[in-house]
Each structure stands twice: as C-alpha cells, then as structure tokens.
Amino acid sequence: MVDPTSDLEEDVDEESAPRCETCGGPALGVGRRTVTWVDGEDVEHRHFCSQGCRNGWTDERSTTKS
C-alpha cells in the first residue's frame, strides 16, 4: 500500500485506506484529516474522513501525562 497520507494517493482504494477514528469509514480524498503526535518513543496517529469527524473525536492526548 502506498502511504495514504501522501499527496499522491496512488493505489489507495476504500478497502486499503485507513479507517476514520470517528465513523469507521475510509479516510480518503481531499477531506481527509490526520492527527499525529509522539508519545515517548512511539508515533501515534488517528485518521479522519472529514473535518466534521475530526471535530467529533475525543482527543485522548489531553488525558496523557508527560
């Protein structure tokens, strides 16, 4: 699979696309949003199919203590 966060979006179809954290739909196209952060030595990310789903996400980072 090609990186779904790339601008190219080549070879990414609904079946191989990451799933939206909020609704479970495929996170594809120009409306897609991704939140990425570093947690210790790990990189975490959440994909969303639209800004509306991104806005509806309960951000688990706010409960993480450094």
PDB file of C-alpha atoms in Angstrom:
ATOM      1  CA  MET A   1       0.000   0.000   0.000  1.00  0.00           C
ATOM      2  CA  VAL A   2       1.195   3.484  -0.827  1.00  0.00           C
ATOM      3  CA  ASP A   3       1.332   5.885   2.128  1.00  0.00           C
ATOM      4  CA  PRO A   4      -2.280   7.137   2.491  1.00  0.00           C
ATOM      5  CA  THR A   5      -1.052  10.440   3.894  1.00  0.00           C
ATOM      6  CA  SER A   6       0.874  11.235   0.716  1.00  0.00           C
ATOM      7  CA  ASP A   7      -0.414  13.808  -1.732  1.00  0.00           C
ATOM      8  CA  LEU A   8      -0.242  11.196  -4.485  1.00  0.00           C
ATOM      9  CA  GLU A   9      -2.890   8.829  -3.135  1.00  0.00           C
ATOM     10  CA  GLU A  10      -1.882   6.310  -5.787  1.00  0.00           C
ATOM     11  CA  ASP A  11      -3.106   2.747  -5.362  1.00  0.00           C
ATOM     12  CA  VAL A  12      -5.195   3.604  -2.284  1.00  0.00           C
ATOM     13  CA  ASP A  13      -8.755   2.375  -2.558  1.00  0.00           C
ATOM     14  CA  GLU A  14     -11.545   2.205   0.028  1.00  0.00           C
ATOM     15  CA  GLU A  15     -10.502  -1.293   1.121  1.00  0.00           C
ATOM     16  CA  SER A  16      -6.842  -0.422   1.791  1.00  0.00           C
ATOM     17  CA  ALA A  17      -7.421   3.098   3.165  1.00  0.00           C
ATOM     18  CA  PRO A  18      -7.069   3.800   6.873  1.00  0.00           C
ATOM     19  CA  ARG A  19     -10.382   3.845   8.757  1.00  0.00           C
ATOM     20  CA  CYS A  20     -11.863   7.000  10.232  1.00  0.00           C
ATOM     21  CA  GLU A  21     -11.428   7.058  14.009  1.00  0.00           C
ATOM     22  CA  THR A  22     -14.913   8.530  14.483  1.00  0.00           C
ATOM     23  CA  CYS A  23     -17.242   6.845  11.968  1.00  0.00           C
ATOM     24  CA  GLY A  24     -15.177   3.890  10.701  1.00  0.00           C
ATOM     25  CA  GLY A  25     -15.465   4.908   7.046  1.00  0.00           C
ATOM     26  CA  PRO A  26     -12.476   5.077   4.694  1.00  0.00           C
ATOM     27  CA  ALA A  27     -10.305   8.160   5.248  1.00  0.00           C
ATOM     28  CA  LEU A  28      -9.650   9.160   1.635  1.00  0.00           C
ATOM     29  CA  GLY A  29      -9.608  12.250  -0.539  1.00  0.00           C
ATOM     30  CA  VAL A  30      -9.204  15.942  -0.004  1.00  0.00           C
ATOM     31  CA  GLY A  31     -11.393  15.988   3.120  1.00  0.00           C
ATOM     32  CA  ARG A  32      -9.179  13.507   4.961  1.00  0.00           C
ATOM     33  CA  ARG A  33      -7.535  14.707   8.172  1.00  0.00           C
ATOM     34  CA  THR A  34      -4.767  13.077  10.179  1.00  0.00           C
ATOM     35  CA  VAL A  35      -3.598  13.898  13.701  1.00  0.00           C
ATOM     36  CA  THR A  36      -0.060  12.745  14.534  1.00  0.00           C
ATOM     37  CA  TRP A  37       1.900  13.017  17.766  1.00  0.00           C
ATOM     38  CA  VAL A  38       4.894  11.486  19.543  1.00  0.00           C
ATOM     39  CA  ASP A  39       4.231   9.508  22.726  1.00  0.00           C
ATOM     40  CA  GLY A  40       7.572   8.608  24.289  1.00  0.00           C
ATOM     41  CA  GLU A  41       9.384   6.730  21.537  1.00  0.00           C
ATOM     42  CA  ASP A  42       6.194   5.879  19.616  1.00  0.00           C
ATOM     43  CA  VAL A  43       4.485   7.847  16.864  1.00  0.00           C
ATOM     44  CA  GLU A  44       0.702   7.782  17.189  1.00  0.00           C
ATOM     45  CA  HIS A  45      -1.782   8.839  14.547  1.00  0.00           C
ATOM     46  CA  ARG A  46      -5.524   8.987  14.046  1.00  0.00           C
ATOM     47  CA  HIS A  47      -7.207   9.254  10.649  1.00  0.00           C
ATOM     48  CA  PHE A  48     -10.498  11.005   9.899  1.00  0.00           C
ATOM     49  CA  CYS A  49     -12.588  11.078   6.732  1.00  0.00           C
ATOM     50  CA  SER A  50     -13.630  14.731   7.195  1.00  0.00           C
ATOM     51  CA  GLN A  51     -13.180  17.787   9.360  1.00  0.00           C
ATOM     52  CA  GLY A  52     -16.573  17.035  10.945  1.00  0.00           C
ATOM     53  CA  CYS A  53     -15.366  13.632  12.147  1.00  0.00           C
ATOM     54  CA  ARG A  54     -12.093  15.221  13.305  1.00  0.00           C
ATOM     55  CA  ASN A  55     -14.097  17.752  15.333  1.00  0.00           C
ATOM     56  CA  GLY A  56     -16.176  14.935  16.866  1.00  0.00           C
ATOM     57  CA  TRP A  57     -13.139  12.988  18.087  1.00  0.00           C
ATOM     58  CA  THR A  58     -12.415  12.896  21.813  1.00  0.00           C
ATOM     59  CA  ASP A  59      -8.722  13.714  21.876  1.00  0.00           C
ATOM     60  CA  GLU A  60      -7.077  11.100  24.086  1.00  0.00           C
ATOM     61  CA  ARG A  61      -3.870  13.164  24.206  1.00  0.00           C
ATOM     62  CA  SER A  62      -5.456  15.552  26.694  1.00  0.00           C
ATOM     63  CA  THR A  63      -5.596  12.763  29.290  1.00  0.00           C
ATOM     64  CA  THR A  64      -1.972  11.681  28.776  1.00  0.00           C
ATOM     65  CA  LYS A  65       0.501  12.928  31.377  1.00  0.00           C
ATOM     66  CA  SER A  66       4.073  13.725  30.369  1.00  0.00           C
TER      67      SER A  66
END
